[in-house]
Amino acid sequence: MRVDLGPSLAVVLLLLTVFAAAVVRLGGLGPARPVLTAAARAALQLTLISLVLLGVLRSAGWTAVFITLMCAVAVLTAARRVSAPRDSGWLALAIAGGALPVLLLLTASGVVPAAPIAVLPVAGILIGGAMTATSLAGRRALDEWHTRHGEYEGALALGLSHRDAVLALCRPTAGQALVPALDQTRTVGLVTLPGAFVGMLLGGATPLAAGATQLVVLIGLLAVEAVAVLVTVELIAQGRIGGPRRRG
């Protein structure tokens, strides 16, 4: 089964985009423009990426370059969400520190074949999960720190170091960034049939093989996002992200 690339696809996508924009605008959820621009960007980017991948997937070297590019875009996106571009280097540590070890484990163990056609999509899923977890954890931790700054000052007055005071306030809130991944893992097969599972089925795999692949993705994402959240909170506590460096 494949999606028809004829005129009907363009018409359906246009109708869905206009409908979503209208709901957002008329429902008072915000302006319609972000919905329209996001849909247009997605269409353009996926078209270009599809053409680029025709060449990238023929070479392990170009696949590595493309994965590096994905990491760079993820870092810049997280930097805009969390703090500022000046923190990009530290955010790269959180994202790459979560995604790359898991990717290396999956390929070195043979669970994911060390071929570009297999490595690239798995890398994209893991990097995307690390980016989302880093953005959510970073924003929630910084918001909590600023909102409860009086409690932070009180903790310092009681003798806690800057790092310990920030961690006491921010760690529980930042941990909520794992809720989406946990909910997705808990309800897989009961509420949703995720992309990897459906893709394997459409590609002709057996349901058991598709289920095993999806399980690898979900558990891998949990590990990636847990590390990304932990590193992000630690870097915030050390003053590397979201503010000047402090010493306690």
Short mmCIF file of N, CA, C and O in Angstrom, two decimals, residues 45-170:
data_model
loop_
_atom_site.label_atom_id
_atom_site.label_comp_id
_atom_site.label_asym_id
_atom_site.label_seq_id
_atom_site.Cartn_x
_atom_site.Cartn_y
_atom_site.Cartn_z
N GLN A 45 10.13 20.90 2.82
CA GLN A 45 11.27 20.19 3.40
C GLN A 45 11.25 18.71 3.08
O GLN A 45 12.28 18.12 2.73
N LEU A 46 10.07 18.09 3.16
CA LEU A 46 9.98 16.66 2.87
C LEU A 46 10.24 16.37 1.40
O LEU A 46 10.83 15.34 1.06
N THR A 47 9.81 17.27 0.54
CA THR A 47 10.10 17.09 -0.89
C THR A 47 11.60 17.15 -1.16
O THR A 47 12.16 16.29 -1.84
N LEU A 48 12.24 18.17 -0.58
CA LEU A 48 13.69 18.31 -0.78
C LEU A 48 14.46 17.15 -0.15
O LEU A 48 15.39 16.60 -0.75
N ILE A 49 14.06 16.78 1.08
CA ILE A 49 14.76 15.71 1.76
C ILE A 49 14.60 14.39 1.02
O ILE A 49 15.55 13.59 0.93
N SER A 50 13.43 14.14 0.48
CA SER A 50 13.21 12.91 -0.28
C SER A 50 14.15 12.82 -1.47
O SER A 50 14.70 11.75 -1.78
N LEU A 51 14.37 13.96 -2.12
CA LEU A 51 15.28 13.98 -3.27
C LEU A 51 16.73 13.80 -2.81
O LEU A 51 17.51 13.07 -3.43
N VAL A 52 17.09 14.45 -1.69
CA VAL A 52 18.46 14.35 -1.18
C VAL A 52 18.77 12.93 -0.74
O VAL A 52 19.87 12.40 -0.98
N LEU A 53 17.79 12.28 -0.11
CA LEU A 53 18.02 10.93 0.41
C LEU A 53 18.29 9.91 -0.68
O LEU A 53 18.90 8.86 -0.42
N LEU A 54 17.86 10.20 -1.88
CA LEU A 54 18.16 9.29 -2.98
C LEU A 54 19.66 9.10 -3.14
O LEU A 54 20.14 8.02 -3.47
N GLY A 55 20.41 10.16 -2.89
CA GLY A 55 21.87 10.08 -2.96
C GLY A 55 22.52 9.71 -1.65
O GLY A 55 23.47 8.94 -1.61
N VAL A 56 21.97 10.24 -0.54
CA VAL A 56 22.57 10.01 0.77
C VAL A 56 22.59 8.54 1.13
O VAL A 56 23.60 8.02 1.65
N LEU A 57 21.51 7.84 0.86
CA LEU A 57 21.39 6.44 1.28
C LEU A 57 22.28 5.50 0.48
O LEU A 57 22.35 4.31 0.80
N ARG A 58 22.95 5.99 -0.51
CA ARG A 58 23.88 5.16 -1.27
C ARG A 58 25.27 5.12 -0.65
O ARG A 58 26.14 4.37 -1.10
N SER A 59 25.50 5.94 0.38
CA SER A 59 26.84 6.06 0.95
C SER A 59 26.77 6.15 2.47
O SER A 59 25.98 6.94 3.02
N ALA A 60 27.61 5.37 3.15
CA ALA A 60 27.68 5.43 4.61
C ALA A 60 28.23 6.78 5.06
O ALA A 60 27.80 7.33 6.08
N GLY A 61 29.18 7.31 4.30
CA GLY A 61 29.76 8.60 4.65
C GLY A 61 28.74 9.72 4.60
O GLY A 61 28.65 10.54 5.52
N TRP A 62 27.98 9.77 3.52
CA TRP A 62 26.96 10.81 3.39
C TRP A 62 25.85 10.61 4.42
O TRP A 62 25.24 11.58 4.89
N THR A 63 25.59 9.38 4.79
CA THR A 63 24.60 9.13 5.84
C THR A 63 25.07 9.71 7.16
O THR A 63 24.29 10.33 7.89
N ALA A 64 26.36 9.54 7.48
CA ALA A 64 26.91 10.12 8.71
C ALA A 64 26.83 11.65 8.68
O ALA A 64 26.52 12.28 9.69
N VAL A 65 27.12 12.23 7.52
CA VAL A 65 27.02 13.69 7.38
C VAL A 65 25.59 14.15 7.61
O VAL A 65 25.33 15.15 8.29
N PHE A 66 24.64 13.40 7.07
CA PHE A 66 23.24 13.78 7.20
C PHE A 66 22.78 13.66 8.65
O PHE A 66 22.01 14.49 9.14
N ILE A 67 23.25 12.63 9.36
CA ILE A 67 22.91 12.48 10.78
C ILE A 67 23.48 13.65 11.58
O ILE A 67 22.82 14.18 12.48
N THR A 68 24.69 14.07 11.24
CA THR A 68 25.29 15.23 11.90
C THR A 68 24.45 16.48 11.65
O THR A 68 24.25 17.30 12.56
N LEU A 69 23.97 16.62 10.42
CA LEU A 69 23.11 17.77 10.10
C LEU A 69 21.82 17.73 10.91
O LEU A 69 21.35 18.76 11.42
N MET A 70 21.24 16.54 11.07
CA MET A 70 20.03 16.41 11.87
C MET A 70 20.28 16.84 13.31
O MET A 70 19.45 17.51 13.93
N CYS A 71 21.44 16.44 13.85
CA CYS A 71 21.79 16.83 15.22
C CYS A 71 21.91 18.35 15.33
O CYS A 71 21.44 18.95 16.30
N ALA A 72 22.54 18.97 14.33
CA ALA A 72 22.73 20.42 14.36
C ALA A 72 21.39 21.15 14.34
O ALA A 72 21.17 22.11 15.09
N VAL A 73 20.49 20.70 13.48
CA VAL A 73 19.16 21.33 13.42
C VAL A 73 18.41 21.12 14.74
O VAL A 73 17.75 22.04 15.24
N ALA A 74 18.53 19.94 15.32
CA ALA A 74 17.87 19.66 16.60
C ALA A 74 18.41 20.58 17.69
O ALA A 74 17.64 21.09 18.52
N VAL A 75 19.71 20.79 17.71
CA VAL A 75 20.33 21.65 18.72
C VAL A 75 19.84 23.09 18.56
O VAL A 75 19.49 23.76 19.54
N LEU A 76 19.83 23.59 17.34
CA LEU A 76 19.38 24.97 17.11
C LEU A 76 17.91 25.14 17.48
O LEU A 76 17.51 26.17 18.03
N THR A 77 17.11 24.13 17.19
CA THR A 77 15.69 24.19 17.55
C THR A 77 15.52 24.23 19.06
O THR A 77 14.74 25.03 19.61
N ALA A 78 16.25 23.37 19.75
CA ALA A 78 16.17 23.35 21.22
C ALA A 78 16.67 24.66 21.81
O ALA A 78 16.13 25.16 22.80
N ALA A 79 17.71 25.25 21.20
CA ALA A 79 18.26 26.51 21.71
C ALA A 79 17.22 27.62 21.63
O ALA A 79 17.12 28.46 22.53
N ARG A 80 16.45 27.63 20.55
CA ARG A 80 15.40 28.66 20.43
C ARG A 80 14.31 28.44 21.47
O ARG A 80 13.71 29.39 21.96
N ARG A 81 14.03 27.19 21.80
CA ARG A 81 12.95 26.90 22.74
C ARG A 81 13.38 27.11 24.19
O ARG A 81 12.59 27.54 25.02
N VAL A 82 14.63 26.79 24.48
CA VAL A 82 15.07 26.75 25.88
C VAL A 82 15.66 28.08 26.33
O VAL A 82 15.26 28.64 27.35
N SER A 83 16.64 28.58 25.60
CA SER A 83 17.32 29.77 26.10
C SER A 83 17.78 30.66 24.96
O SER A 83 17.04 31.50 24.48
N ALA A 84 19.00 30.44 24.50
CA ALA A 84 19.56 31.31 23.47
C ALA A 84 20.62 30.52 22.69
O ALA A 84 21.13 29.51 23.17
N PRO A 85 20.97 31.02 21.47
CA PRO A 85 21.97 30.32 20.66
C PRO A 85 23.31 30.15 21.36
O PRO A 85 24.06 29.22 21.04
N ARG A 86 23.61 31.01 22.33
CA ARG A 86 24.90 30.90 23.00
C ARG A 86 25.04 29.59 23.78
O ARG A 86 26.15 29.18 24.13
N ASP A 87 23.91 28.97 24.08
CA ASP A 87 23.93 27.71 24.83
C ASP A 87 23.91 26.48 23.93
O ASP A 87 23.79 25.35 24.44
N SER A 88 24.05 26.68 22.62
CA SER A 88 23.90 25.56 21.68
C SER A 88 24.89 24.43 21.95
O SER A 88 24.55 23.26 21.84
N GLY A 89 26.11 24.79 22.30
CA GLY A 89 27.12 23.77 22.54
C GLY A 89 26.74 22.84 23.68
O GLY A 89 26.91 21.62 23.59
N TRP A 90 26.19 23.41 24.75
CA TRP A 90 25.79 22.60 25.89
C TRP A 90 24.53 21.79 25.58
O TRP A 90 24.40 20.65 26.02
N LEU A 91 23.62 22.38 24.82
CA LEU A 91 22.43 21.63 24.42
C LEU A 91 22.80 20.48 23.50
O LEU A 91 22.15 19.43 23.52
N ALA A 92 23.84 20.66 22.70
CA ALA A 92 24.31 19.56 21.85
C ALA A 92 24.78 18.38 22.69
O ALA A 92 24.58 17.22 22.32
N LEU A 93 25.36 18.69 23.85
CA LEU A 93 25.80 17.63 24.75
C LEU A 93 24.60 16.83 25.25
O LEU A 93 24.67 15.59 25.34
N ALA A 94 23.50 17.50 25.56
CA ALA A 94 22.31 16.81 26.04
C ALA A 94 21.68 15.95 24.95
O ALA A 94 21.33 14.79 25.17
N ILE A 95 21.57 16.51 23.74
CA ILE A 95 20.90 15.80 22.65
C ILE A 95 21.76 14.65 22.14
O ILE A 95 21.31 13.50 22.03
N ALA A 96 23.01 14.94 21.82
CA ALA A 96 23.90 13.89 21.32
C ALA A 96 24.20 12.86 22.40
O ALA A 96 24.30 11.66 22.12
N GLY A 97 24.34 13.33 23.64
CA GLY A 97 24.61 12.40 24.74
C GLY A 97 23.49 11.42 24.98
O GLY A 97 23.71 10.32 25.47
N GLY A 98 22.28 11.80 24.62
CA GLY A 98 21.16 10.88 24.74
C GLY A 98 21.02 9.97 23.54
O GLY A 98 20.83 8.75 23.68
N ALA A 99 21.12 10.54 22.33
CA ALA A 99 20.79 9.79 21.11
C ALA A 99 21.92 8.90 20.61
O ALA A 99 21.68 7.74 20.24
N LEU A 100 23.14 9.41 20.58
CA LEU A 100 24.21 8.67 19.90
C LEU A 100 24.61 7.37 20.60
O LEU A 100 24.81 6.35 19.93
N PRO A 101 24.72 7.33 21.95
CA PRO A 101 25.06 6.05 22.57
C PRO A 101 24.03 4.96 22.29
O PRO A 101 24.39 3.80 22.07
N VAL A 102 22.76 5.32 22.30
CA VAL A 102 21.72 4.33 22.02
C VAL A 102 21.80 3.87 20.57
O VAL A 102 21.68 2.67 20.27
N LEU A 103 22.04 4.80 19.65
CA LEU A 103 22.17 4.43 18.24
C LEU A 103 23.37 3.50 18.04
O LEU A 103 23.27 2.50 17.30
N LEU A 104 24.47 3.80 18.69
CA LEU A 104 25.66 2.94 18.57
C LEU A 104 25.39 1.55 19.15
O LEU A 104 25.83 0.54 18.58
N LEU A 105 24.69 1.49 20.27
CA LEU A 105 24.36 0.19 20.86
C LEU A 105 23.48 -0.64 19.92
O LEU A 105 23.73 -1.84 19.72
N LEU A 106 22.48 -0.01 19.33
CA LEU A 106 21.57 -0.72 18.45
C LEU A 106 22.28 -1.25 17.21
O LEU A 106 22.03 -2.38 16.76
N THR A 107 23.18 -0.45 16.65
CA THR A 107 23.88 -0.90 15.44
C THR A 107 25.00 -1.89 15.77
O THR A 107 25.19 -2.87 15.05
N ALA A 108 25.73 -1.65 16.87
CA ALA A 108 26.83 -2.55 17.23
C ALA A 108 26.31 -3.93 17.62
O ALA A 108 26.97 -4.95 17.35
N SER A 109 25.12 -3.99 18.21
CA SER A 109 24.55 -5.27 18.61
C SER A 109 23.90 -6.01 17.45
O SER A 109 23.57 -7.20 17.57
N GLY A 110 23.70 -5.32 16.34
CA GLY A 110 23.05 -5.94 15.20
C GLY A 110 21.54 -5.87 15.24
O GLY A 110 20.87 -6.35 14.32
N VAL A 111 20.98 -5.28 16.30
CA VAL A 111 19.53 -5.14 16.37
C VAL A 111 19.02 -4.28 15.22
O VAL A 111 17.99 -4.55 14.62
N VAL A 112 19.77 -3.22 14.93
CA VAL A 112 19.50 -2.40 13.75
C VAL A 112 20.63 -2.66 12.76
O VAL A 112 21.80 -2.46 13.10
N PRO A 113 20.34 -3.12 11.55
CA PRO A 113 21.39 -3.39 10.57
C PRO A 113 22.23 -2.15 10.29
O PRO A 113 21.70 -1.04 10.18
N ALA A 114 23.53 -2.32 10.21
CA ALA A 114 24.44 -1.21 9.97
C ALA A 114 24.44 -0.83 8.49
O ALA A 114 25.47 -0.85 7.81
N ALA A 115 23.28 -0.48 7.99
CA ALA A 115 23.11 -0.06 6.60
C ALA A 115 22.40 1.29 6.61
O ALA A 115 21.52 1.52 7.45
N PRO A 116 22.76 2.19 5.70
CA PRO A 116 22.15 3.52 5.70
C PRO A 116 20.64 3.52 5.72
O PRO A 116 20.03 4.31 6.43
N ILE A 117 20.01 2.63 4.98
CA ILE A 117 18.56 2.60 4.90
C ILE A 117 17.90 2.28 6.23
O ILE A 117 16.75 2.65 6.49
N ALA A 118 18.64 1.61 7.14
CA ALA A 118 18.12 1.29 8.47
C ALA A 118 18.58 2.30 9.52
O ALA A 118 17.81 2.71 10.39
N VAL A 119 19.84 2.71 9.43
CA VAL A 119 20.42 3.58 10.46
C VAL A 119 19.81 4.98 10.42
O VAL A 119 19.50 5.56 11.46
N LEU A 120 19.62 5.53 9.23
CA LEU A 120 19.18 6.91 9.11
C LEU A 120 17.80 7.16 9.75
O LEU A 120 17.66 8.10 10.54
N PRO A 121 16.78 6.37 9.43
CA PRO A 121 15.49 6.64 10.06
C PRO A 121 15.50 6.44 11.58
O PRO A 121 14.85 7.19 12.31
N VAL A 122 16.24 5.43 12.06
CA VAL A 122 16.32 5.21 13.51
C VAL A 122 17.02 6.39 14.17
O VAL A 122 16.60 6.88 15.23
N ALA A 123 18.09 6.87 13.54
CA ALA A 123 18.81 8.03 14.07
C ALA A 123 17.88 9.24 14.14
O ALA A 123 17.88 9.99 15.13
N GLY A 124 17.07 9.44 13.11
CA GLY A 124 16.14 10.56 13.11
C GLY A 124 15.14 10.48 14.24
O GLY A 124 14.83 11.49 14.90
N ILE A 125 14.63 9.29 14.49
CA ILE A 125 13.66 9.10 15.58
C ILE A 125 14.31 9.41 16.94
O ILE A 125 13.74 10.11 17.78
N LEU A 126 15.51 8.89 17.16
CA LEU A 126 16.19 9.07 18.44
C LEU A 126 16.59 10.53 18.66
O LEU A 126 16.43 11.08 19.76
N ILE A 127 17.12 11.16 17.62
CA ILE A 127 17.52 12.56 17.75
C ILE A 127 16.30 13.44 17.97
O ILE A 127 16.32 14.37 18.79
N GLY A 128 15.21 13.14 17.27
CA GLY A 128 13.98 13.90 17.48
C GLY A 128 13.46 13.77 18.90
O GLY A 128 13.01 14.74 19.51
N GLY A 129 13.52 12.55 19.44
CA GLY A 129 13.09 12.35 20.83
C GLY A 129 13.96 13.11 21.81
O GLY A 129 13.47 13.72 22.77
N ALA A 130 15.28 13.09 21.58
CA ALA A 130 16.21 13.82 22.45
C ALA A 130 15.96 15.32 22.37
O ALA A 130 16.00 16.02 23.39
N MET A 131 15.69 15.82 21.17
CA MET A 131 15.41 17.25 21.00
C MET A 131 14.16 17.65 21.77
O MET A 131 14.16 18.66 22.50
N THR A 132 13.10 16.88 21.63
CA THR A 132 11.84 17.21 22.32
C THR A 132 12.01 17.16 23.83
O THR A 132 11.56 18.06 24.56
N ALA A 133 12.67 16.12 24.33
CA ALA A 133 12.88 15.99 25.77
C ALA A 133 13.74 17.13 26.30
O ALA A 133 13.46 17.68 27.38
N THR A 134 14.78 17.48 25.57
CA THR A 134 15.65 18.58 25.99
C THR A 134 14.89 19.90 26.04
O THR A 134 15.01 20.67 27.00
N SER A 135 14.10 20.16 25.00
CA SER A 135 13.33 21.41 24.96
C SER A 135 12.33 21.48 26.11
O SER A 135 12.24 22.51 26.81
N LEU A 136 11.57 20.41 26.31
CA LEU A 136 10.56 20.40 27.37
C LEU A 136 11.21 20.52 28.75
O LEU A 136 10.78 21.31 29.59
N ALA A 137 12.23 19.71 28.98
CA ALA A 137 12.88 19.72 30.29
C ALA A 137 13.54 21.07 30.56
O ALA A 137 13.44 21.61 31.68
N GLY A 138 14.20 21.62 29.56
CA GLY A 138 14.87 22.90 29.74
C GLY A 138 13.90 24.02 30.05
O GLY A 138 14.11 24.81 30.99
N ARG A 139 12.83 24.11 29.28
CA ARG A 139 11.87 25.20 29.50
C ARG A 139 11.18 25.05 30.85
O ARG A 139 11.00 26.04 31.58
N ARG A 140 10.79 23.83 31.19
CA ARG A 140 10.09 23.64 32.46
C ARG A 140 11.00 23.90 33.64
O ARG A 140 10.59 24.50 34.65
N ALA A 141 12.24 23.46 33.54
CA ALA A 141 13.18 23.68 34.65
C ALA A 141 13.47 25.16 34.84
O ALA A 141 13.46 25.67 35.97
N LEU A 142 13.71 25.89 33.76
CA LEU A 142 14.00 27.32 33.87
C LEU A 142 12.78 28.10 34.36
O LEU A 142 12.91 29.01 35.18
N ASP A 143 11.60 27.74 33.86
CA ASP A 143 10.38 28.41 34.34
C ASP A 143 10.19 28.17 35.84
O ASP A 143 9.80 29.10 36.57
N GLU A 144 10.44 26.95 36.27
CA GLU A 144 10.27 26.63 37.70
C GLU A 144 11.27 27.40 38.54
O GLU A 144 10.93 27.93 39.62
N TRP A 145 12.49 27.48 38.08
CA TRP A 145 13.53 28.20 38.81
C TRP A 145 13.16 29.68 38.96
O TRP A 145 13.25 30.27 40.03
N HIS A 146 12.70 30.29 37.85
CA HIS A 146 12.37 31.71 37.89
C HIS A 146 11.10 31.95 38.71
O HIS A 146 11.01 32.94 39.44
N THR A 147 10.12 31.08 38.58
CA THR A 147 8.86 31.26 39.31
C THR A 147 9.07 31.11 40.82
O THR A 147 8.46 31.83 41.62
N ARG A 148 9.91 30.18 41.20
CA ARG A 148 10.12 29.89 42.63
C ARG A 148 11.47 30.41 43.10
O ARG A 148 12.14 29.79 43.91
N HIS A 149 11.84 31.58 42.59
CA HIS A 149 13.17 32.11 42.91
C HIS A 149 13.32 32.40 44.40
O HIS A 149 14.42 32.28 44.95
N GLY A 150 12.20 32.76 45.05
CA GLY A 150 12.28 33.00 46.49
C GLY A 150 12.67 31.74 47.25
O GLY A 150 13.48 31.79 48.19
N GLU A 151 12.14 30.59 46.82
CA GLU A 151 12.51 29.33 47.45
C GLU A 151 13.96 28.99 47.16
O GLU A 151 14.66 28.42 48.02
N TYR A 152 14.41 29.33 45.97
CA TYR A 152 15.82 29.12 45.62
C TYR A 152 16.73 29.93 46.54
O TYR A 152 17.72 29.41 47.09
N GLU A 153 16.37 31.20 46.75
CA GLU A 153 17.17 32.05 47.65
C GLU A 153 17.13 31.50 49.08
O GLU A 153 18.14 31.54 49.80
N GLY A 154 15.96 30.99 49.47
CA GLY A 154 15.87 30.41 50.80
C GLY A 154 16.75 29.19 50.97
O GLY A 154 17.37 28.99 52.02
N ALA A 155 16.82 28.37 49.92
CA ALA A 155 17.68 27.19 49.97
C ALA A 155 19.14 27.59 50.09
O ALA A 155 19.92 26.96 50.83
N LEU A 156 19.53 28.66 49.39
CA LEU A 156 20.91 29.16 49.52
C LEU A 156 21.18 29.65 50.94
O LEU A 156 22.26 29.41 51.49
N ALA A 157 20.17 30.30 51.51
CA ALA A 157 20.35 30.82 52.87
C ALA A 157 20.51 29.69 53.88
O ALA A 157 21.15 29.86 54.93
N LEU A 158 19.93 28.54 53.58
CA LEU A 158 20.05 27.38 54.46
C LEU A 158 21.37 26.64 54.28
O LEU A 158 21.63 25.67 54.99
N GLY A 159 22.18 27.08 53.34
CA GLY A 159 23.50 26.49 53.16
C GLY A 159 23.65 25.59 51.95
O GLY A 159 24.72 25.02 51.73
N LEU A 160 22.59 25.43 51.15
CA LEU A 160 22.73 24.60 49.94
C LEU A 160 23.56 25.33 48.90
O LEU A 160 23.55 26.58 48.83
N SER A 161 24.28 24.57 48.11
CA SER A 161 25.02 25.17 47.01
C SER A 161 24.06 25.59 45.91
O SER A 161 22.89 25.18 45.90
N HIS A 162 24.53 26.41 45.00
CA HIS A 162 23.69 26.84 43.87
C HIS A 162 23.16 25.62 43.11
O HIS A 162 21.97 25.53 42.82
N ARG A 163 24.05 24.66 42.83
CA ARG A 163 23.64 23.48 42.07
C ARG A 163 22.56 22.70 42.80
O ARG A 163 21.54 22.32 42.22
N ASP A 164 22.76 22.44 44.09
CA ASP A 164 21.80 21.64 44.85
C ASP A 164 20.46 22.35 44.97
O ASP A 164 19.39 21.72 44.93
N ALA A 165 20.49 23.68 45.13
CA ALA A 165 19.25 24.43 45.25
C ALA A 165 18.45 24.39 43.95
O ALA A 165 17.23 24.21 43.97
N VAL A 166 19.15 24.54 42.82
CA VAL A 166 18.47 24.49 41.53
C VAL A 166 17.91 23.10 41.27
O VAL A 166 16.77 22.94 40.82
N LEU A 167 18.68 22.08 41.56
CA LEU A 167 18.22 20.71 41.33
C LEU A 167 17.00 20.39 42.18
O LEU A 167 16.07 19.71 41.71
N ALA A 168 16.97 20.85 43.42
CA ALA A 168 15.85 20.56 44.30
C ALA A 168 14.55 21.14 43.74
O ALA A 168 13.47 20.55 43.88
N LEU A 169 14.65 22.30 43.07
CA LEU A 169 13.46 22.94 42.52
C LEU A 169 13.09 22.39 41.14
O LEU A 169 11.92 22.20 40.85
N CYS A 170 14.10 22.16 40.31
CA CYS A 170 13.85 21.93 38.89
C CYS A 170 13.75 20.46 38.49
O CYS A 170 13.07 20.14 37.51
#
